[in-house]
PDB file of C-alpha atoms and ligand atoms in Angstrom:
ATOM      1  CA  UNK A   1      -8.242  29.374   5.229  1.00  0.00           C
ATOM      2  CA  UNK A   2     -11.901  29.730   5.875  1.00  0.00           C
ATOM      3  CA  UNK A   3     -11.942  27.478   8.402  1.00  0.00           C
ATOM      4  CA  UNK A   4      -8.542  27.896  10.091  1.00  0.00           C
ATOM      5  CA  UNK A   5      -8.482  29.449  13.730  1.00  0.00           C
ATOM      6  CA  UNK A   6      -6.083  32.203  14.616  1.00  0.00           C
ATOM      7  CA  UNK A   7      -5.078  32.818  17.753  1.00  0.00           C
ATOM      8  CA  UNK A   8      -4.198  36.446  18.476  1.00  0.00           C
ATOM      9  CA  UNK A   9      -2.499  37.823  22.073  1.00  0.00           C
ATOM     10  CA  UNK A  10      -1.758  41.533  22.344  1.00  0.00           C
ATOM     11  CA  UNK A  11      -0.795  43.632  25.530  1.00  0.00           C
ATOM     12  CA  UNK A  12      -2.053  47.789  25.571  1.00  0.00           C
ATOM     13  CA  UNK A  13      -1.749  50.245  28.390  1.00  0.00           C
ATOM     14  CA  UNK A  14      -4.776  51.693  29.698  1.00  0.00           C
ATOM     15  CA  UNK A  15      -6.214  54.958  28.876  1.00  0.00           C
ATOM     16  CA  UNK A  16      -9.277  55.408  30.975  1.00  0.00           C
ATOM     17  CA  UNK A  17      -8.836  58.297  33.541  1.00  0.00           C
ATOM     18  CA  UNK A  18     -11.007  59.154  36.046  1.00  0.00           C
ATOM     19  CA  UNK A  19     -10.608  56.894  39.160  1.00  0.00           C
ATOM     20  CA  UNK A  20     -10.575  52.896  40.326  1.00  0.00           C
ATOM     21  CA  UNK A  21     -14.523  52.537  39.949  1.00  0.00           C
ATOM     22  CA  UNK A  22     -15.053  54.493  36.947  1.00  0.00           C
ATOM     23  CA  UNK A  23     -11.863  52.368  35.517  1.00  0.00           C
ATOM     24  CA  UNK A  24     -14.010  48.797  36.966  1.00  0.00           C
ATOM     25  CA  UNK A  25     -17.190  50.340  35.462  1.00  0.00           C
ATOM     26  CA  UNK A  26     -15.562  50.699  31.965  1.00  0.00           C
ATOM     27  CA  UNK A  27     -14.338  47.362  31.742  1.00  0.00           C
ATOM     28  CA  UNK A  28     -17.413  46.386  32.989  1.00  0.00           C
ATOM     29  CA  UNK A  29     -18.991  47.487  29.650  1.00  0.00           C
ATOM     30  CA  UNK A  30     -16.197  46.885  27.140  1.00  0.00           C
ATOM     31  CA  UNK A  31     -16.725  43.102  28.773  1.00  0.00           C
ATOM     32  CA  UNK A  32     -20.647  43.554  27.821  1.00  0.00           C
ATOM     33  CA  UNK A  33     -20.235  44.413  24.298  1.00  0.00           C
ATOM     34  CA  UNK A  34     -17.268  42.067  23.712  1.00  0.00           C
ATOM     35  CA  UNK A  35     -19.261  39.120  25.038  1.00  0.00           C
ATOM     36  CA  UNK A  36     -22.473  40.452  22.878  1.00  0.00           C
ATOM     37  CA  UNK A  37     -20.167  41.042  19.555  1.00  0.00           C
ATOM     38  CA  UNK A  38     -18.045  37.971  20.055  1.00  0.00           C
ATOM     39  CA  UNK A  39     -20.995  35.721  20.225  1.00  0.00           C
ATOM     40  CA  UNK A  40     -22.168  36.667  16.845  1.00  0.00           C
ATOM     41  CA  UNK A  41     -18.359  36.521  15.160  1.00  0.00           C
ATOM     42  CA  UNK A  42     -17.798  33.455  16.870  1.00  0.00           C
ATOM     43  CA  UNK A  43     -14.396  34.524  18.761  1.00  0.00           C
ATOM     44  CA  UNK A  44     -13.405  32.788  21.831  1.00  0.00           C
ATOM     45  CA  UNK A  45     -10.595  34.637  24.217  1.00  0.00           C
ATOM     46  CA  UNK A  46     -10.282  36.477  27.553  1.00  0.00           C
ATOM     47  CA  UNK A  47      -9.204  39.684  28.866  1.00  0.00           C
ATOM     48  CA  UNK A  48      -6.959  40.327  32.033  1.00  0.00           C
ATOM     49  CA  UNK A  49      -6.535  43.906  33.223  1.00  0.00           C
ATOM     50  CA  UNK A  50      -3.496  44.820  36.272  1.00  0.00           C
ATOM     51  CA  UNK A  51      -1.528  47.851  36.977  1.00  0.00           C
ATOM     52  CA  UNK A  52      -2.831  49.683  34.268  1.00  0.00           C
ATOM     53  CA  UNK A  53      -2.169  47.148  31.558  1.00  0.00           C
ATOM     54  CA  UNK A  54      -4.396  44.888  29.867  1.00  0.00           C
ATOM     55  CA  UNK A  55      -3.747  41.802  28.007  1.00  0.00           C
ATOM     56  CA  UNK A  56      -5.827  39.670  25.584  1.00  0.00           C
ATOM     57  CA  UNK A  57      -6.268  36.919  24.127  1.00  0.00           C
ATOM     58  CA  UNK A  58      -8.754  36.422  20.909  1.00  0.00           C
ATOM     59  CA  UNK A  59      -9.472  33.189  18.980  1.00  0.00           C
ATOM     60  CA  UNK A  60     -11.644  32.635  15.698  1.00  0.00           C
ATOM     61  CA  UNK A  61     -11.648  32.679  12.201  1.00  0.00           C
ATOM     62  CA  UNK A  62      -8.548  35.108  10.135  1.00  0.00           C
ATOM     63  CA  UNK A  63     -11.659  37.780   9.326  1.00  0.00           C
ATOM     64  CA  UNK A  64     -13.227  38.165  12.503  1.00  0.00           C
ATOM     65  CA  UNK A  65     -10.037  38.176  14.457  1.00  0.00           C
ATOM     66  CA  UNK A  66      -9.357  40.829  11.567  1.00  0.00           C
ATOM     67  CA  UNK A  67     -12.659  42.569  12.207  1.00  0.00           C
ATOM     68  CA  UNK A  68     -12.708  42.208  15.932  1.00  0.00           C
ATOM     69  CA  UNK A  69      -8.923  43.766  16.381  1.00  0.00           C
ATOM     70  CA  UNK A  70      -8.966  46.644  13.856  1.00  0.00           C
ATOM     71  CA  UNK A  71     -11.774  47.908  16.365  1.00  0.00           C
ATOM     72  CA  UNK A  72     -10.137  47.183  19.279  1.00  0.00           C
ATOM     73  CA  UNK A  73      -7.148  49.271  17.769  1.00  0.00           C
ATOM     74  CA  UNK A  74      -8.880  52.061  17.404  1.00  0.00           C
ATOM     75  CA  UNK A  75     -10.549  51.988  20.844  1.00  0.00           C
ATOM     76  CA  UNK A  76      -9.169  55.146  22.782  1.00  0.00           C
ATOM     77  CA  UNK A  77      -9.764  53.288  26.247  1.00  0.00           C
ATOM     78  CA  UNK A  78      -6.817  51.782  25.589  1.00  0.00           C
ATOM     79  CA  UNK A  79      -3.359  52.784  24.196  1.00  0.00           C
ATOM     80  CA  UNK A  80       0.351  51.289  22.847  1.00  0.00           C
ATOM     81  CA  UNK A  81      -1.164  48.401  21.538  1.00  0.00           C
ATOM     82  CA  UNK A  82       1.446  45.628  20.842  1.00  0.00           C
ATOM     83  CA  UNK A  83       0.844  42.232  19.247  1.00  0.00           C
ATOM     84  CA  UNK A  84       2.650  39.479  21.070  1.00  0.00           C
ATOM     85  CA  UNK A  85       1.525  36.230  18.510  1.00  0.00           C
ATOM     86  CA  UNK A  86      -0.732  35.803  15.700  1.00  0.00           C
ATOM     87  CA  UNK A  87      -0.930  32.508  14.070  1.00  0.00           C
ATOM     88  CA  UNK A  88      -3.084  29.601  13.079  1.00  0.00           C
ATOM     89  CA  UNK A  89      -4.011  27.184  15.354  1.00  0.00           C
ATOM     90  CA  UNK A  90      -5.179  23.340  15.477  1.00  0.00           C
ATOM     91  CA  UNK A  91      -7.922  23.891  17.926  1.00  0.00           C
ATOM     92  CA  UNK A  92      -9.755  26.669  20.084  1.00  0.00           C
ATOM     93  CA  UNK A  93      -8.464  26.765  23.913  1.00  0.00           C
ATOM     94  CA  UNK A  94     -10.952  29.466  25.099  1.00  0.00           C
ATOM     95  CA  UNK A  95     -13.990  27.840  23.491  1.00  0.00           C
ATOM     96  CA  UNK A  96     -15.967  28.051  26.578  1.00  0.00           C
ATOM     97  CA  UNK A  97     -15.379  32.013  27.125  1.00  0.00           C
ATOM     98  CA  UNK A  98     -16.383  34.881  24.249  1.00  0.00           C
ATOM     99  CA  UNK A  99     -14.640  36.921  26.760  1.00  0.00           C
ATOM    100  CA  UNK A 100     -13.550  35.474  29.997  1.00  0.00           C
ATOM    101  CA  UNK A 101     -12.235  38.126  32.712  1.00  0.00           C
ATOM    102  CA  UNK A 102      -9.030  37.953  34.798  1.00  0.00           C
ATOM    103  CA  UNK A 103      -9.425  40.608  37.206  1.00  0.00           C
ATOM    104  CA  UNK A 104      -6.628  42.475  39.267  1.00  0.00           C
ATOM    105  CA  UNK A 105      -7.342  40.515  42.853  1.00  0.00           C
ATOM    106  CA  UNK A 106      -6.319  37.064  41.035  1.00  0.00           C
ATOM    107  CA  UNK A 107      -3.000  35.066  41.796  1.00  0.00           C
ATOM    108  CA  UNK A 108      -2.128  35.262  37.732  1.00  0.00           C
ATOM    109  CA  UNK A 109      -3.029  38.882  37.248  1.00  0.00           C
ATOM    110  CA  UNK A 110      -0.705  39.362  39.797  1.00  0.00           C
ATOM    111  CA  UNK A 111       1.800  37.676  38.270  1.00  0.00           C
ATOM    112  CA  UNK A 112       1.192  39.554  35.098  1.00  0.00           C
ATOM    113  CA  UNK A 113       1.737  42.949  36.830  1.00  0.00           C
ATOM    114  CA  UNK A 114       4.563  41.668  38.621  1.00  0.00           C
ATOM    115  CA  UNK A 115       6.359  40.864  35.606  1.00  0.00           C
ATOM    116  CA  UNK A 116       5.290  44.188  33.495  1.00  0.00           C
ATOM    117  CA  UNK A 117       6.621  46.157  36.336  1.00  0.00           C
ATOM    118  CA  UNK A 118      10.013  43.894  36.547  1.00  0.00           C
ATOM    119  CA  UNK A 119      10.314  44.389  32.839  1.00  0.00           C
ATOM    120  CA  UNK A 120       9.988  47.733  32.857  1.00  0.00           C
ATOM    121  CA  UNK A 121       6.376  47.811  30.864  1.00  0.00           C
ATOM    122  CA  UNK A 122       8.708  46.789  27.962  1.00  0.00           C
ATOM    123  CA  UNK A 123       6.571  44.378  25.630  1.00  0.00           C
ATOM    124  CA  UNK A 124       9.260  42.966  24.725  1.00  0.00           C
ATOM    125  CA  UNK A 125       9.954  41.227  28.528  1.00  0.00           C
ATOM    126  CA  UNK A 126       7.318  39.171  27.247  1.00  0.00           C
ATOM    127  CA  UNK A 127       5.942  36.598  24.925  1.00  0.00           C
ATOM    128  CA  UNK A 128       2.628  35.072  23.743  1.00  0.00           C
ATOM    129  CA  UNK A 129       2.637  32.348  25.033  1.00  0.00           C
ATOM    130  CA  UNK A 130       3.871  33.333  28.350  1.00  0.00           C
ATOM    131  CA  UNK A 131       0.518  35.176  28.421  1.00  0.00           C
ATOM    132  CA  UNK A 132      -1.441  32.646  26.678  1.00  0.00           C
ATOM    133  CA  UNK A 133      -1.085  30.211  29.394  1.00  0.00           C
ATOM    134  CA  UNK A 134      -1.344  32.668  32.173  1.00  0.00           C
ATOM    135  CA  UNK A 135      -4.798  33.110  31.079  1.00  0.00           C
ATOM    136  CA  UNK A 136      -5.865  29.690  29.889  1.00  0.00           C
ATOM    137  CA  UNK A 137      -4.395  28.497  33.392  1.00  0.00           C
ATOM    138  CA  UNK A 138      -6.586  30.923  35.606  1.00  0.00           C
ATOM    139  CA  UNK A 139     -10.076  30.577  34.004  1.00  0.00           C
ATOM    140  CA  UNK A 140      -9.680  26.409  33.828  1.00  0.00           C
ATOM    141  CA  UNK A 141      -8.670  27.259  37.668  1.00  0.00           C
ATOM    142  CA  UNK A 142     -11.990  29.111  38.157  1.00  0.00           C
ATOM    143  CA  UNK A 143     -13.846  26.946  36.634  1.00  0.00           C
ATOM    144  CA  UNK A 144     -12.663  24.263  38.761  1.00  0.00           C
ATOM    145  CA  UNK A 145     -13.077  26.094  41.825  1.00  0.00           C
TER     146      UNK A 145
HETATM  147  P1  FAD B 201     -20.572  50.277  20.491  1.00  0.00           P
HETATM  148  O1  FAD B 201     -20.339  49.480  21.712  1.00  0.00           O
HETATM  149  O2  FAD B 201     -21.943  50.718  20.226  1.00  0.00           O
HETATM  150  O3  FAD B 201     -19.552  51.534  20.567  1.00  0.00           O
HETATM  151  C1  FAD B 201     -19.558  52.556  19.557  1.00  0.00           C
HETATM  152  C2  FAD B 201     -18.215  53.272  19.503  1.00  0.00           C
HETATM  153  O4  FAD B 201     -17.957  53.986  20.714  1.00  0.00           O
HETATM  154  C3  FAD B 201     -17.024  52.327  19.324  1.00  0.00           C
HETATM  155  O5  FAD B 201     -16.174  52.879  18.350  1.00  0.00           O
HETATM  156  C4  FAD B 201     -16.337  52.318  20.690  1.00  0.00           C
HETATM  157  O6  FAD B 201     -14.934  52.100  20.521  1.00  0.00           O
HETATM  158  C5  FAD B 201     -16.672  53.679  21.237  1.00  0.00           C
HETATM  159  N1  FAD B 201     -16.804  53.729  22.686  1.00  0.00           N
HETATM  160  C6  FAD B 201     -17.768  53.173  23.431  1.00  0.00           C
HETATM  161  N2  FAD B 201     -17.610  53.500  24.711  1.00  0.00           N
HETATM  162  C7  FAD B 201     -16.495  54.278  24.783  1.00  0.00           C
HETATM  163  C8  FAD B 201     -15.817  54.955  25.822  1.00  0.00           C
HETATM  164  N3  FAD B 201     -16.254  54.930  27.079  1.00  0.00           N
HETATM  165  N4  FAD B 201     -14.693  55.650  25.534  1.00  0.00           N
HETATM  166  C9  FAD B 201     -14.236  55.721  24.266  1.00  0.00           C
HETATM  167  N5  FAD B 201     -14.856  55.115  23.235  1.00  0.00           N
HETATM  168  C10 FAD B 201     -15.964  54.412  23.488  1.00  0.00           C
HETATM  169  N6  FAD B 201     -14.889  44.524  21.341  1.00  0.00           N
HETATM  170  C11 FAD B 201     -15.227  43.328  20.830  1.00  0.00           C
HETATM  171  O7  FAD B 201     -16.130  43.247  19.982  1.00  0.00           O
HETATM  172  N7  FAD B 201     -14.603  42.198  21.231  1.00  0.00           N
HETATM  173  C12 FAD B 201     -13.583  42.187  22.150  1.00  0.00           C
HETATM  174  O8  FAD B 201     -13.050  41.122  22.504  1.00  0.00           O
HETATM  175  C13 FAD B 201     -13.173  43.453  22.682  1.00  0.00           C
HETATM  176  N8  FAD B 201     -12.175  43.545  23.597  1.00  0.00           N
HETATM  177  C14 FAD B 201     -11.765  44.783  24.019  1.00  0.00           C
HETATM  178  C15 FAD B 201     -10.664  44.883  24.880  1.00  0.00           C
HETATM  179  C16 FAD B 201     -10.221  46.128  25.303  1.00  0.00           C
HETATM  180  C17 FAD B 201      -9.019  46.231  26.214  1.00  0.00           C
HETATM  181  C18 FAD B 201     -10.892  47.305  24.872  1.00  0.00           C
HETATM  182  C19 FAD B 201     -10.411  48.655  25.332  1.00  0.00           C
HETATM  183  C20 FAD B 201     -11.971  47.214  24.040  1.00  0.00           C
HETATM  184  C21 FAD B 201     -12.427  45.964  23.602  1.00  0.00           C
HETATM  185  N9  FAD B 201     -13.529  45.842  22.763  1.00  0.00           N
HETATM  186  C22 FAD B 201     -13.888  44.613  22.247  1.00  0.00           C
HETATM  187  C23 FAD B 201     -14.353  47.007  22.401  1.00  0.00           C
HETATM  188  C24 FAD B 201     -13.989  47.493  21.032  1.00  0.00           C
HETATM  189  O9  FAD B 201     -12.830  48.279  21.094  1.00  0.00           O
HETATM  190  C25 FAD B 201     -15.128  48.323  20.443  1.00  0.00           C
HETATM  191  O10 FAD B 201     -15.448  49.363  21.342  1.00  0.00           O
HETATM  192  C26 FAD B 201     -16.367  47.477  20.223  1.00  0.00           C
HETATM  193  O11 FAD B 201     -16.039  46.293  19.521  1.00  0.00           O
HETATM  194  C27 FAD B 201     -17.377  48.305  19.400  1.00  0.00           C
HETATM  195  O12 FAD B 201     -18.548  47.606  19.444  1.00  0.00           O
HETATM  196  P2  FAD B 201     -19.835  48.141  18.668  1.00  0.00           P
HETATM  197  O13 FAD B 201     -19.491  48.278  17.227  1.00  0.00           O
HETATM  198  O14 FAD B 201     -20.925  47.207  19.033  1.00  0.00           O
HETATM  199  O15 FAD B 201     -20.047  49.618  19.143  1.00  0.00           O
END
Protein backbone atom coordinates (compact mmCIF):
# COMPACT_ATOMS: atom_id res chain seq x y z
CA UNK A 1 0.00 0.00 0.00
CA UNK A 2 3.04 2.09 0.59
CA UNK A 3 3.45 2.87 -2.68
CA UNK A 4 -0.11 3.07 -4.06
CA UNK A 5 -1.47 6.64 -5.11
CA UNK A 6 -4.86 7.81 -4.01
CA UNK A 7 -6.62 10.14 -5.66
CA UNK A 8 -8.95 12.23 -3.50
CA UNK A 9 -11.71 15.04 -4.98
CA UNK A 10 -13.86 16.87 -2.46
CA UNK A 11 -16.16 20.02 -2.99
CA UNK A 12 -16.63 22.68 0.41
CA UNK A 13 -18.40 25.99 0.50
CA UNK A 14 -16.48 28.90 1.39
CA UNK A 15 -16.28 30.51 4.68
CA UNK A 16 -14.10 33.53 4.33
CA UNK A 17 -16.11 36.81 4.88
CA UNK A 18 -14.96 40.01 4.42
CA UNK A 19 -15.06 41.07 0.70
CA UNK A 20 -13.78 39.89 -3.08
CA UNK A 21 -10.00 40.94 -2.36
CA UNK A 22 -9.69 39.85 1.08
CA UNK A 23 -11.48 36.43 -0.28
CA UNK A 24 -8.45 36.53 -3.49
CA UNK A 25 -5.88 37.40 -0.77
CA UNK A 26 -6.81 34.28 1.34
CA UNK A 27 -6.58 31.92 -1.32
CA UNK A 28 -3.68 33.55 -2.23
CA UNK A 29 -2.03 32.17 0.96
CA UNK A 30 -3.83 28.86 1.50
CA UNK A 31 -2.21 28.37 -2.29
CA UNK A 32 1.34 29.38 -0.60
CA UNK A 33 1.32 26.97 2.14
CA UNK A 34 -0.34 24.17 0.12
CA UNK A 35 2.34 24.43 -2.56
CA UNK A 36 5.14 24.70 0.41
CA UNK A 37 3.48 21.57 2.45
CA UNK A 38 2.65 19.56 -0.62
CA UNK A 39 6.14 19.66 -1.87
CA UNK A 40 7.50 18.01 1.16
CA UNK A 41 4.44 15.18 1.34
CA UNK A 42 4.79 14.69 -2.17
CA UNK A 43 0.94 15.38 -3.17
CA UNK A 44 0.11 16.45 -6.57
CA UNK A 45 -3.60 18.15 -7.17
CA UNK A 46 -5.24 21.53 -7.87
CA UNK A 47 -7.70 23.78 -6.43
CA UNK A 48 -10.59 25.67 -8.31
CA UNK A 49 -12.58 28.26 -6.39
CA UNK A 50 -16.27 29.90 -8.15
CA UNK A 51 -19.35 31.24 -6.64
CA UNK A 52 -18.35 30.62 -3.33
CA UNK A 53 -17.44 26.98 -3.73
CA UNK A 54 -14.24 25.38 -3.99
CA UNK A 55 -13.27 22.11 -5.34
CA UNK A 56 -10.10 19.96 -5.08
CA UNK A 57 -8.36 17.59 -6.20
CA UNK A 58 -5.30 15.83 -4.13
CA UNK A 59 -3.03 12.97 -5.28
CA UNK A 60 -0.22 11.00 -3.27
CA UNK A 61 0.44 8.35 -1.09
CA UNK A 62 -2.89 6.83 1.44
CA UNK A 63 -0.95 8.79 4.58
CA UNK A 64 -0.30 12.02 3.23
CA UNK A 65 -3.56 12.29 1.42
CA UNK A 66 -4.64 11.19 5.09
CA UNK A 67 -2.45 13.85 6.67
CA UNK A 68 -2.99 16.53 4.12
CA UNK A 69 -7.10 16.22 4.30
CA UNK A 70 -7.67 15.79 8.06
CA UNK A 71 -6.11 19.44 8.04
CA UNK A 72 -7.88 20.67 5.38
CA UNK A 73 -11.09 19.44 7.32
CA UNK A 74 -10.53 21.27 10.02
CA UNK A 75 -9.66 24.50 8.17
CA UNK A 76 -12.50 27.08 9.13
CA UNK A 77 -11.92 29.01 5.70
CA UNK A 78 -13.87 26.59 4.38
CA UNK A 79 -17.11 24.71 5.33
CA UNK A 80 -19.62 21.48 4.29
CA UNK A 81 -16.88 19.57 3.18
CA UNK A 82 -18.04 16.60 0.98
CA UNK A 83 -15.87 13.86 -0.52
CA UNK A 84 -16.80 13.14 -4.10
CA UNK A 85 -14.04 9.94 -4.80
CA UNK A 86 -11.29 8.44 -2.96
CA UNK A 87 -9.52 5.57 -4.45
CA UNK A 88 -6.27 4.14 -5.64
CA UNK A 89 -4.95 4.99 -8.71
CA UNK A 90 -2.44 3.55 -11.50
CA UNK A 91 -0.65 6.76 -12.05
CA UNK A 92 -0.49 10.55 -10.89
CA UNK A 93 -2.43 13.04 -13.42
CA UNK A 94 -1.46 16.30 -11.60
CA UNK A 95 2.22 15.40 -11.26
CA UNK A 96 3.32 18.63 -12.61
CA UNK A 97 1.16 20.87 -10.03
CA UNK A 98 1.52 20.53 -5.88
CA UNK A 99 -1.32 22.83 -6.19
CA UNK A 100 -2.38 24.14 -9.50
CA UNK A 101 -5.11 27.08 -9.39
CA UNK A 102 -8.35 27.36 -11.43
CA UNK A 103 -9.48 30.72 -10.79
CA UNK A 104 -13.12 32.18 -11.17
CA UNK A 105 -12.42 34.19 -14.74
CA UNK A 106 -11.66 30.63 -16.46
CA UNK A 107 -14.04 28.90 -19.10
CA UNK A 108 -14.11 25.56 -16.63
CA UNK A 109 -14.59 27.40 -13.38
CA UNK A 110 -17.37 28.70 -15.03
CA UNK A 111 -18.69 25.70 -15.87
CA UNK A 112 -18.24 24.48 -12.37
CA UNK A 113 -20.38 27.34 -10.94
CA UNK A 114 -22.78 26.96 -13.57
CA UNK A 115 -23.51 23.55 -12.68
CA UNK A 116 -23.41 24.06 -8.63
CA UNK A 117 -25.92 26.74 -9.13
CA UNK A 118 -28.15 24.43 -11.65
CA UNK A 119 -27.89 21.73 -9.05
CA UNK A 120 -28.89 23.59 -6.44
CA UNK A 121 -25.27 23.50 -4.46
CA UNK A 122 -26.42 19.85 -3.91
CA UNK A 123 -23.11 17.65 -3.91
CA UNK A 124 -24.82 15.19 -4.96
CA UNK A 125 -25.51 16.94 -8.76
CA UNK A 126 -22.09 15.91 -9.03
CA UNK A 127 -19.41 13.34 -9.31
CA UNK A 128 -15.60 12.92 -9.11
CA UNK A 129 -14.81 12.50 -11.99
CA UNK A 130 -16.95 15.07 -13.51
CA UNK A 131 -14.65 17.37 -11.49
CA UNK A 132 -11.57 15.48 -11.98
CA UNK A 133 -11.48 16.17 -15.58
CA UNK A 134 -12.74 19.66 -15.35
CA UNK A 135 -9.58 20.38 -13.67
CA UNK A 136 -7.07 18.12 -15.35
CA UNK A 137 -8.61 19.62 -18.70
CA UNK A 138 -8.00 23.41 -17.78
CA UNK A 139 -4.41 23.35 -16.38
CA UNK A 140 -3.13 20.91 -19.54
CA UNK A 141 -5.11 23.90 -21.44
CA UNK A 142 -2.93 26.51 -19.68
CA UNK A 143 -0.12 24.94 -20.04
CA UNK A 144 -0.57 24.73 -23.63
CA UNK A 145 -1.50 28.17 -24.03
P1 LIG B 1 0.11 27.21 9.03
O1 LIG B 1 -0.03 27.64 7.62
O2 LIG B 1 1.23 27.76 9.79
O3 LIG B 1 -1.31 27.52 9.74
C1 LIG B 1 -1.50 27.28 11.15
C2 LIG B 1 -2.98 27.09 11.47
O4 LIG B 1 -3.72 28.29 11.22
C3 LIG B 1 -3.65 26.01 10.62
O5 LIG B 1 -4.44 25.22 11.48
C4 LIG B 1 -4.54 26.78 9.64
O6 LIG B 1 -5.68 26.00 9.31
C5 LIG B 1 -4.86 28.03 10.41
N1 LIG B 1 -5.05 29.22 9.59
C6 LIG B 1 -4.11 29.87 8.89
N2 LIG B 1 -4.62 30.96 8.33
C7 LIG B 1 -5.94 30.99 8.66
C8 LIG B 1 -7.02 31.87 8.41
N3 LIG B 1 -6.86 32.99 7.71
N4 LIG B 1 -8.24 31.58 8.90
C9 LIG B 1 -8.44 30.47 9.65
N5 LIG B 1 -7.44 29.60 9.94
C10 LIG B 1 -6.22 29.86 9.46
N6 LIG B 1 -2.97 22.70 3.00
C11 LIG B 1 -2.10 21.83 2.46
O7 LIG B 1 -1.09 21.48 3.10
N7 LIG B 1 -2.31 21.31 1.23
C12 LIG B 1 -3.41 21.62 0.46
O8 LIG B 1 -3.55 21.13 -0.68
C13 LIG B 1 -4.37 22.52 1.02
N8 LIG B 1 -5.48 22.88 0.34
C14 LIG B 1 -6.41 23.68 0.95
C15 LIG B 1 -7.61 23.97 0.28
C16 LIG B 1 -8.57 24.77 0.89
C17 LIG B 1 -9.87 25.05 0.18
C18 LIG B 1 -8.33 25.30 2.18
C19 LIG B 1 -9.38 26.17 2.84
C20 LIG B 1 -7.16 25.03 2.83
C21 LIG B 1 -6.19 24.23 2.24
N9 LIG B 1 -4.98 23.95 2.87
C22 LIG B 1 -4.08 23.06 2.32
C23 LIG B 1 -4.62 24.59 4.14
C24 LIG B 1 -4.86 23.65 5.29
O9 LIG B 1 -6.22 23.66 5.62
C25 LIG B 1 -4.04 24.07 6.50
O10 LIG B 1 -4.33 25.42 6.81
C26 LIG B 1 -2.55 23.94 6.23
O11 LIG B 1 -2.26 22.67 5.69
C27 LIG B 1 -1.80 24.13 7.57
O12 LIG B 1 -0.49 24.25 7.23
P2 LIG B 1 0.62 24.43 8.37
O13 LIG B 1 0.54 23.27 9.29
O14 LIG B 1 1.89 24.65 7.64
O15 LIG B 1 0.15 25.64 9.25
Amino acid sequence: MSDSIYRLVYLSQNHIGRGQEALHREIENILVVARRNNVVADVTGALMFNNGRFAQVLEGSHRSIQETFERIQCDLRHHNVTVLMFEKTDERRFSNWSMGYVGDNTQASNTFAHVTSESGFNPAGLTGEYVYDLLREHLLEAERA
